[in-house]
CSV table of N, CA and C in Angstrom, one decimal:
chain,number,residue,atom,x,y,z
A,1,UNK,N,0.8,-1.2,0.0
A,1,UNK,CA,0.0,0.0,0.0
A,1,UNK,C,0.9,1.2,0.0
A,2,UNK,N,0.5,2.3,-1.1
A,2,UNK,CA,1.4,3.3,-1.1
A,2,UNK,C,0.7,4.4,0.4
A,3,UNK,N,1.7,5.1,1.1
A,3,UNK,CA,1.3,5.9,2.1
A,3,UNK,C,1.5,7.3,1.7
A,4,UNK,N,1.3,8.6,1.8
A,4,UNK,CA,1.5,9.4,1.4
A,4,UNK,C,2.5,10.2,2.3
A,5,UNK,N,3.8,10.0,1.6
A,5,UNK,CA,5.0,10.8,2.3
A,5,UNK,C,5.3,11.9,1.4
A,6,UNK,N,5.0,12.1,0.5
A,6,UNK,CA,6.2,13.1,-0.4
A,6,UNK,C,5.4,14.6,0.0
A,7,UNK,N,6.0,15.7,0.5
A,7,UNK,CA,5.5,17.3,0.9
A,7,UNK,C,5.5,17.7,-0.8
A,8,UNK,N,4.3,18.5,-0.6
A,8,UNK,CA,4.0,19.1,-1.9
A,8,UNK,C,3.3,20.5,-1.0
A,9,UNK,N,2.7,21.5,-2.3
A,9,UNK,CA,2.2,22.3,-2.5
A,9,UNK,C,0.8,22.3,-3.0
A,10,UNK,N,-0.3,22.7,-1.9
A,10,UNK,CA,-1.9,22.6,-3.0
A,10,UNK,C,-1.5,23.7,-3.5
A,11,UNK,N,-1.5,23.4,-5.0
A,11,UNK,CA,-1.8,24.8,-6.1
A,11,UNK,C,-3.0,25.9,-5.4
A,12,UNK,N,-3.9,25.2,-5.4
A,12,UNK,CA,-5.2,25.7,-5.3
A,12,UNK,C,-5.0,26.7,-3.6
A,13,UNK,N,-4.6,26.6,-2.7
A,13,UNK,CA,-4.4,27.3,-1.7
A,13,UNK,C,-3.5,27.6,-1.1
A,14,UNK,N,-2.3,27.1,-1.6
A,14,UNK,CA,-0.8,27.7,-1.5
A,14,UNK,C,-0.4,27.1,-0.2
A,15,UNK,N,-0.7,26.0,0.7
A,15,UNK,CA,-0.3,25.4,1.5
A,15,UNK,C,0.5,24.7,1.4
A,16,UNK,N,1.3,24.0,2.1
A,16,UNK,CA,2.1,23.2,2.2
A,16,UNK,C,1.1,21.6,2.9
A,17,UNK,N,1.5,20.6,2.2
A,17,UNK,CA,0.5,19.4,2.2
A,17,UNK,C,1.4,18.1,2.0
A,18,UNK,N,0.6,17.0,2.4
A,18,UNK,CA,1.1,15.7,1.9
A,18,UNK,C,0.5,15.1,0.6
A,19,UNK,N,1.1,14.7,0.0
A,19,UNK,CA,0.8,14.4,-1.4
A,19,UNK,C,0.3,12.7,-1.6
A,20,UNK,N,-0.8,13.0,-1.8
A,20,UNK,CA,-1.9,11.1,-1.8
A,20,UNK,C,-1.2,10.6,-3.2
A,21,UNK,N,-0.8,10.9,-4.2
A,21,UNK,CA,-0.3,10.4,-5.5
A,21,UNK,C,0.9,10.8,-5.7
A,22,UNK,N,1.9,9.4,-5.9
A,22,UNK,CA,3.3,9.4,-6.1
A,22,UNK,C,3.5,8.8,-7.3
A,23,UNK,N,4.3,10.0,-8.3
A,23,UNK,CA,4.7,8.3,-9.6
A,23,UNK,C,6.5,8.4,-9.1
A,24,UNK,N,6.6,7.6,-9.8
A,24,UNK,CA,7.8,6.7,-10.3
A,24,UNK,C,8.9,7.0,-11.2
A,25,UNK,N,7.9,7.4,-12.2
A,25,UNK,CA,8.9,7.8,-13.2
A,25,UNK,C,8.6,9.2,-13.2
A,26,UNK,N,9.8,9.8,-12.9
A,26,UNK,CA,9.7,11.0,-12.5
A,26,UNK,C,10.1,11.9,-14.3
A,27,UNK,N,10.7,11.4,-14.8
A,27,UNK,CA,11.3,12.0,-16.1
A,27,UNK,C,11.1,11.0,-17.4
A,28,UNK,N,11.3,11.4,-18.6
A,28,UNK,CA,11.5,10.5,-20.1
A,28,UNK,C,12.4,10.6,-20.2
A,29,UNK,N,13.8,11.5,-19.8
A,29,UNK,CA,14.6,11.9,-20.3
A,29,UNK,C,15.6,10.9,-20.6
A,30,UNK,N,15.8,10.1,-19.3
A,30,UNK,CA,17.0,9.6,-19.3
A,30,UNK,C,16.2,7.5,-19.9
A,31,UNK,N,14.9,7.6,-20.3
A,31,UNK,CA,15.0,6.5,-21.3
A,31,UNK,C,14.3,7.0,-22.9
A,32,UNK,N,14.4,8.3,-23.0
A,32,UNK,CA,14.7,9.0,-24.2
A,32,UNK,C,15.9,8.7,-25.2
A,33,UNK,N,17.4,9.0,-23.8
A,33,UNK,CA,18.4,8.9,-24.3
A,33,UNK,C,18.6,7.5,-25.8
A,34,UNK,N,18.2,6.6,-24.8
A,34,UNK,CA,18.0,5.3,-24.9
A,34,UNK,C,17.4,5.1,-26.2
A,35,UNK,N,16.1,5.7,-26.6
A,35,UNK,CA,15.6,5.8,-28.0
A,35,UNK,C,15.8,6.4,-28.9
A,36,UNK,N,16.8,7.4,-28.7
A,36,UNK,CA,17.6,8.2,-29.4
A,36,UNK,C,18.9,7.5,-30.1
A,37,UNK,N,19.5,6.7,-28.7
A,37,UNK,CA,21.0,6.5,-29.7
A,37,UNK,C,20.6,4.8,-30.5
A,38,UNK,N,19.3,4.2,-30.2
A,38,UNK,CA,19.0,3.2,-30.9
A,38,UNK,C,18.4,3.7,-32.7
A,39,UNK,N,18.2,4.7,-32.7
A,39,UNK,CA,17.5,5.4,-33.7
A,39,UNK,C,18.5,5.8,-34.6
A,40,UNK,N,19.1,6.5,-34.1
A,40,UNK,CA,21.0,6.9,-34.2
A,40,UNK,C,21.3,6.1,-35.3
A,41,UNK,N,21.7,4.9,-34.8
A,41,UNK,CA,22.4,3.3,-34.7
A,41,UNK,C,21.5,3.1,-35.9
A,42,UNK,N,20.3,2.8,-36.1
A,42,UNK,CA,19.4,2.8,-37.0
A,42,UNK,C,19.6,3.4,-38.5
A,43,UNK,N,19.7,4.9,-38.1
A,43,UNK,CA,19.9,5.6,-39.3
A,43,UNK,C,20.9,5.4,-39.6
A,44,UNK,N,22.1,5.5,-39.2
A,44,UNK,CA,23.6,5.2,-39.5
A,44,UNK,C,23.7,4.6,-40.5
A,45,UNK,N,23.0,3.1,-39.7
A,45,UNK,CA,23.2,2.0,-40.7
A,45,UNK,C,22.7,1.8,-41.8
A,46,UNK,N,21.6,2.1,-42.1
A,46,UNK,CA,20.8,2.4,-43.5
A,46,UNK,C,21.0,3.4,-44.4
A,47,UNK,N,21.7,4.0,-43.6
A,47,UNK,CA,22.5,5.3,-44.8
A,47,UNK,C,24.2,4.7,-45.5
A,48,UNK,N,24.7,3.8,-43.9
A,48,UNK,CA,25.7,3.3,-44.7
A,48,UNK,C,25.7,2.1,-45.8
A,49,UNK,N,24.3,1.1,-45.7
A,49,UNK,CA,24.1,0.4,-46.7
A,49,UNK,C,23.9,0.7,-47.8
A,50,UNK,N,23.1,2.0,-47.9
A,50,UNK,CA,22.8,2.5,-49.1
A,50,UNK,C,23.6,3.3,-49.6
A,51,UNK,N,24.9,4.0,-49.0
A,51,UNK,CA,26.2,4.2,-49.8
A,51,UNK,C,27.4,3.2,-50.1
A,52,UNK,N,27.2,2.2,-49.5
A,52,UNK,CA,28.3,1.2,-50.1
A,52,UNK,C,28.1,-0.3,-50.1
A,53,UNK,N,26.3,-0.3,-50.1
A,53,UNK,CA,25.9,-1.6,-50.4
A,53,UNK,C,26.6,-2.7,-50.4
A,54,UNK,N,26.1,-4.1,-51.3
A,54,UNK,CA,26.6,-4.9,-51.5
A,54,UNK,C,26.0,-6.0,-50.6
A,55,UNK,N,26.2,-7.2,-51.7
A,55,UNK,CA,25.8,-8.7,-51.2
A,55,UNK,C,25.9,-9.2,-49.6
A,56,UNK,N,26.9,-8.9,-49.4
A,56,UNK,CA,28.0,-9.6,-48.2
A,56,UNK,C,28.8,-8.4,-47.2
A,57,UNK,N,28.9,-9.0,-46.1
A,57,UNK,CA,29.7,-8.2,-45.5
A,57,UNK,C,31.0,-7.7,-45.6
A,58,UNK,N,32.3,-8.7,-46.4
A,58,UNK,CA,32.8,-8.5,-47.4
A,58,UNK,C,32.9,-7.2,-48.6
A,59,UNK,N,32.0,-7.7,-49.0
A,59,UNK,CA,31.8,-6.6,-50.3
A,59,UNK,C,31.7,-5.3,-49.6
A,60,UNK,N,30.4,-5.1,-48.7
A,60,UNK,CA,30.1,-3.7,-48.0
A,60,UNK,C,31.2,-3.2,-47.5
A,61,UNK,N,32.7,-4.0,-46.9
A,61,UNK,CA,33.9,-3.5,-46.3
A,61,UNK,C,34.9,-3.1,-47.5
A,62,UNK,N,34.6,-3.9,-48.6
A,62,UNK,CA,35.8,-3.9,-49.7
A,62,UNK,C,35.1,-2.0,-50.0
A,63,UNK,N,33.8,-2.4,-50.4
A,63,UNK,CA,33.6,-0.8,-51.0
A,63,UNK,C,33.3,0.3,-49.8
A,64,UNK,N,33.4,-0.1,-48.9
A,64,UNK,CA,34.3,1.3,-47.9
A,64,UNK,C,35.7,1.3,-47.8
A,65,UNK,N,36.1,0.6,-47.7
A,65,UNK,CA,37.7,1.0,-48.0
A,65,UNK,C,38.0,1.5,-49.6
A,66,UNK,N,37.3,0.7,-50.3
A,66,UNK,CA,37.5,1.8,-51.8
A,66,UNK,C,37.2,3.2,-51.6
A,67,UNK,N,36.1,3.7,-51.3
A,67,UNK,CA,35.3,4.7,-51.3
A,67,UNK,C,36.6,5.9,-49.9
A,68,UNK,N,36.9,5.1,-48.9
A,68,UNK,CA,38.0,5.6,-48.4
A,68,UNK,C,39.5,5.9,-49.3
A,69,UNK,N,40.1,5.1,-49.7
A,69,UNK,CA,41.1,5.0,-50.7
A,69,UNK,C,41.1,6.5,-51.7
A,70,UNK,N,40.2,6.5,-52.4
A,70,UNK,CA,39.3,7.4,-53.2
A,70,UNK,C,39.2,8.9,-52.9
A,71,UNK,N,38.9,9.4,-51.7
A,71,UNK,CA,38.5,10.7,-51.0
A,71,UNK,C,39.1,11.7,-51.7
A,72,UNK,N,40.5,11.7,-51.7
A,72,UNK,CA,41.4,12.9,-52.2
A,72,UNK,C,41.2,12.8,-53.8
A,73,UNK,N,41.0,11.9,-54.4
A,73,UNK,CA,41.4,12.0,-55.4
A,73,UNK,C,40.3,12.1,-56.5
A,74,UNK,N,38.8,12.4,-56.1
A,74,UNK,CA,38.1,12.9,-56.7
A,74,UNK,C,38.1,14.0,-57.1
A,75,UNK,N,38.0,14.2,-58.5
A,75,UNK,CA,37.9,16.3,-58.6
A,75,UNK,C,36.8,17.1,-58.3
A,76,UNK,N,36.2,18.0,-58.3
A,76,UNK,CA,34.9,18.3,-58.2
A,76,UNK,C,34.8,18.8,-59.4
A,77,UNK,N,33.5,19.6,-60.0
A,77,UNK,CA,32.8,20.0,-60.7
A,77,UNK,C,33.5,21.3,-61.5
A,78,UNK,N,33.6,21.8,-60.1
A,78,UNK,CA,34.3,23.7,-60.4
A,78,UNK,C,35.9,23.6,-61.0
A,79,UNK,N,36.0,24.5,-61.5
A,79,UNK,CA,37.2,24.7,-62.3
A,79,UNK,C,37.9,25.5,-62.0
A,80,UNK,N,39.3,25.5,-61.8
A,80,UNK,CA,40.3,26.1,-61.0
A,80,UNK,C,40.7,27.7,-61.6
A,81,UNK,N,41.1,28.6,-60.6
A,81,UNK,CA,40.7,29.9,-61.0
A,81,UNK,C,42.4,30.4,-61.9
């Protein structure tokens, strides 16, 4: 049986009172976190499949290391002044 310990404030009359309803979960924040960096992890991964794809796990490392290898040595578009 919950007892009512926790000191509150009646809004309604500005007293100081004991409070009949306690929760528990006092915040979302800190299992927010939690659906945040699962989502994260989520997105990551589906962005990194879809830039360097491939059959196998293998393949998907062969073409990030290519695509690493590669970085400097693409040109861009613009033309040098």
């Amino acid at each position: 049986m919950n007892r009512p310990v926790l000191e509150t404030v009646d809004l309604a009359t500005g007293e100081s009172t004991i409070s009949f309803k306690e929760r528990t979960d006092v915040t979302a924040v800190p299992a927010m976190g939690v659906v945040g960096e699962a989502m994260m992890a989520l997105v990551l991964a589906n962005e990194s499949l879809r830039k360097f794809g491939g059959d196998s796990v293998a393949e998907f490392v062969r073409n990030h290391h290519s695509y690493v290898a590669n970085l400097g040595s693409v040109v861009s578009g613009a033309r040098p002044a």
